[in-house]
Amino acid sequence: MAGVPGHRSRAGRHDGRLQLRRPASSDIPDAAWQAAGDIFTTALRLGGTLTGEHGVGTLKRRWVAQELGSEQHAPQQRIKAAFDPHHILNPGKAL
């Protein structure tokens, strides 16, 4: 797992964001989960957010409910289920 400070896109550079890239292997080591947890909980404690325009994928999904709270998380899950009842759109991703 590598931390990348921002990334480049056609629209320009996104600064000030730590993007954690998932390894090719589906086995993410426990130490990586622990590091991600430390980073994400610290970001939330400092008033930050876990996501931006790219949504929430496999890594951040463990912490998204903590950020959103049940009042925001539950409706988003229902909307996702309504549009993708068979979980075929972007499988394995949270939002």
PDB file of C-alpha atoms in Angstrom:
ATOM      1  CA  MET A   1       0.000   0.000   0.000  1.00  0.00           C
ATOM      2  CA  ALA A   2       1.458   3.326  -1.008  1.00  0.00           C
ATOM      3  CA  GLY A   3       0.444   6.818   0.029  1.00  0.00           C
ATOM      4  CA  VAL A   4       0.276   9.317  -2.808  1.00  0.00           C
ATOM      5  CA  PRO A   5      -0.144  13.017  -1.916  1.00  0.00           C
ATOM      6  CA  GLY A   6      -2.798  14.033  -4.437  1.00  0.00           C
ATOM      7  CA  HIS A   7      -3.027  12.863  -8.014  1.00  0.00           C
ATOM      8  CA  ARG A   8      -3.035  14.250 -11.530  1.00  0.00           C
ATOM      9  CA  SER A   9      -6.052  14.217 -13.787  1.00  0.00           C
ATOM     10  CA  ARG A  10      -7.218  15.932 -16.944  1.00  0.00           C
ATOM     11  CA  ALA A  11      -8.760  18.605 -14.749  1.00  0.00           C
ATOM     12  CA  GLY A  12      -5.502  19.318 -12.928  1.00  0.00           C
ATOM     13  CA  ARG A  13      -3.908  18.390  -9.633  1.00  0.00           C
ATOM     14  CA  HIS A  14      -5.806  17.569  -6.443  1.00  0.00           C
ATOM     15  CA  ASP A  15      -3.617  18.653  -3.545  1.00  0.00           C
ATOM     16  CA  GLY A  16      -3.763  17.916   0.143  1.00  0.00           C
ATOM     17  CA  ARG A  17      -5.252  14.461  -0.127  1.00  0.00           C
ATOM     18  CA  LEU A  18      -3.710  11.152   0.783  1.00  0.00           C
ATOM     19  CA  GLN A  19      -4.783   8.496  -1.683  1.00  0.00           C
ATOM     20  CA  LEU A  20      -4.168   4.933  -0.571  1.00  0.00           C
ATOM     21  CA  ARG A  21      -3.740   2.590  -3.496  1.00  0.00           C
ATOM     22  CA  ARG A  22      -4.776  -0.978  -2.994  1.00  0.00           C
ATOM     23  CA  PRO A  23      -2.246  -3.651  -3.908  1.00  0.00           C
ATOM     24  CA  ALA A  24      -3.027  -6.022  -6.767  1.00  0.00           C
ATOM     25  CA  SER A  25      -3.486  -8.858  -4.306  1.00  0.00           C
ATOM     26  CA  SER A  26      -6.858  -9.224  -2.619  1.00  0.00           C
ATOM     27  CA  ASP A  27      -5.040  -9.974   0.632  1.00  0.00           C
ATOM     28  CA  ILE A  28      -4.423  -6.720   2.442  1.00  0.00           C
ATOM     29  CA  PRO A  29      -2.094  -7.229   5.412  1.00  0.00           C
ATOM     30  CA  ASP A  30      -3.395  -6.495   8.903  1.00  0.00           C
ATOM     31  CA  ALA A  31      -0.720  -3.810   9.314  1.00  0.00           C
ATOM     32  CA  ALA A  32      -2.149  -1.977   6.292  1.00  0.00           C
ATOM     33  CA  TRP A  33      -5.674  -2.091   7.745  1.00  0.00           C
ATOM     34  CA  GLN A  34      -4.315  -0.781  11.056  1.00  0.00           C
ATOM     35  CA  ALA A  35      -2.444   2.056   9.326  1.00  0.00           C
ATOM     36  CA  ALA A  36      -5.520   2.964   7.277  1.00  0.00           C
ATOM     37  CA  GLY A  37      -7.622   2.945  10.446  1.00  0.00           C
ATOM     38  CA  ASP A  38      -5.170   5.248  12.204  1.00  0.00           C
ATOM     39  CA  ILE A  39      -5.135   7.647   9.238  1.00  0.00           C
ATOM     40  CA  PHE A  40      -8.906   7.657   8.709  1.00  0.00           C
ATOM     41  CA  THR A  41      -9.822   8.049  12.391  1.00  0.00           C
ATOM     42  CA  THR A  42      -7.328  10.884  12.719  1.00  0.00           C
ATOM     43  CA  ALA A  43      -8.746  12.572   9.608  1.00  0.00           C
ATOM     44  CA  LEU A  44     -12.286  12.333  11.014  1.00  0.00           C
ATOM     45  CA  ARG A  45     -11.191  13.554  14.463  1.00  0.00           C
ATOM     46  CA  LEU A  46      -9.606  16.602  12.825  1.00  0.00           C
ATOM     47  CA  GLY A  47     -12.813  17.386  10.921  1.00  0.00           C
ATOM     48  CA  GLY A  48     -11.718  15.889   7.617  1.00  0.00           C
ATOM     49  CA  THR A  49     -13.493  13.470   5.337  1.00  0.00           C
ATOM     50  CA  LEU A  50     -12.695  10.051   3.934  1.00  0.00           C
ATOM     51  CA  THR A  51     -13.871  10.617   0.418  1.00  0.00           C
ATOM     52  CA  GLY A  52     -14.232  13.029  -2.435  1.00  0.00           C
ATOM     53  CA  GLU A  53     -15.351  12.718  -6.021  1.00  0.00           C
ATOM     54  CA  HIS A  54     -14.289   9.076  -6.287  1.00  0.00           C
ATOM     55  CA  GLY A  55     -16.714   7.707  -3.709  1.00  0.00           C
ATOM     56  CA  VAL A  56     -15.996   4.953  -1.210  1.00  0.00           C
ATOM     57  CA  GLY A  57     -14.428   1.703  -2.317  1.00  0.00           C
ATOM     58  CA  THR A  58     -13.247  -1.403  -0.571  1.00  0.00           C
ATOM     59  CA  LEU A  59     -10.679   0.128   1.770  1.00  0.00           C
ATOM     60  CA  LYS A  60     -12.650   3.046   3.199  1.00  0.00           C
ATOM     61  CA  ARG A  61     -15.955   1.217   3.549  1.00  0.00           C
ATOM     62  CA  ARG A  62     -15.079   0.069   7.097  1.00  0.00           C
ATOM     63  CA  TRP A  63     -15.051   3.690   8.266  1.00  0.00           C
ATOM     64  CA  VAL A  64     -17.705   5.421   6.144  1.00  0.00           C
ATOM     65  CA  ALA A  65     -20.546   4.752   8.605  1.00  0.00           C
ATOM     66  CA  GLN A  66     -18.438   6.357  11.344  1.00  0.00           C
ATOM     67  CA  GLU A  67     -18.043   9.477   9.217  1.00  0.00           C
ATOM     68  CA  LEU A  68     -21.622   9.746   7.979  1.00  0.00           C
ATOM     69  CA  GLY A  69     -23.568   8.480  10.969  1.00  0.00           C
ATOM     70  CA  SER A  70     -26.614   6.243  10.574  1.00  0.00           C
ATOM     71  CA  GLU A  71     -28.940   9.073   9.525  1.00  0.00           C
ATOM     72  CA  GLN A  72     -26.886   9.686   6.377  1.00  0.00           C
ATOM     73  CA  HIS A  73     -25.412   6.233   5.788  1.00  0.00           C
ATOM     74  CA  ALA A  74     -28.675   4.239   5.820  1.00  0.00           C
ATOM     75  CA  PRO A  75     -30.427   6.311   3.089  1.00  0.00           C
ATOM     76  CA  GLN A  76     -27.333   6.108   0.867  1.00  0.00           C
ATOM     77  CA  GLN A  77     -27.298   2.328   1.253  1.00  0.00           C
ATOM     78  CA  ARG A  78     -31.013   2.181   0.342  1.00  0.00           C
ATOM     79  CA  ILE A  79     -30.438   4.324  -2.765  1.00  0.00           C
ATOM     80  CA  LYS A  80     -27.550   2.095  -3.840  1.00  0.00           C
ATOM     81  CA  ALA A  81     -29.711  -1.011  -3.310  1.00  0.00           C
ATOM     82  CA  ALA A  82     -32.581   0.515  -5.306  1.00  0.00           C
ATOM     83  CA  PHE A  83     -30.380   1.207  -8.331  1.00  0.00           C
ATOM     84  CA  ASP A  84     -28.260  -1.938  -7.980  1.00  0.00           C
ATOM     85  CA  PRO A  85     -30.309  -4.680  -6.287  1.00  0.00           C
ATOM     86  CA  HIS A  86     -28.058  -7.432  -7.664  1.00  0.00           C
ATOM     87  CA  HIS A  87     -24.765  -5.700  -6.761  1.00  0.00           C
ATOM     88  CA  ILE A  88     -23.459  -5.749 -10.335  1.00  0.00           C
ATOM     89  CA  LEU A  89     -22.570  -2.045 -10.631  1.00  0.00           C
ATOM     90  CA  ASN A  90     -19.102  -1.443  -9.239  1.00  0.00           C
ATOM     91  CA  PRO A  91     -19.146  -4.695  -7.211  1.00  0.00           C
ATOM     92  CA  GLY A  92     -17.614  -4.685  -3.761  1.00  0.00           C
ATOM     93  CA  LYS A  93     -17.703  -0.897  -3.421  1.00  0.00           C
ATOM     94  CA  ALA A  94     -19.628   0.810  -0.652  1.00  0.00           C
ATOM     95  CA  LEU A  95     -21.088   3.919  -2.304  1.00  0.00           C
TER      96      LEU A  95
END
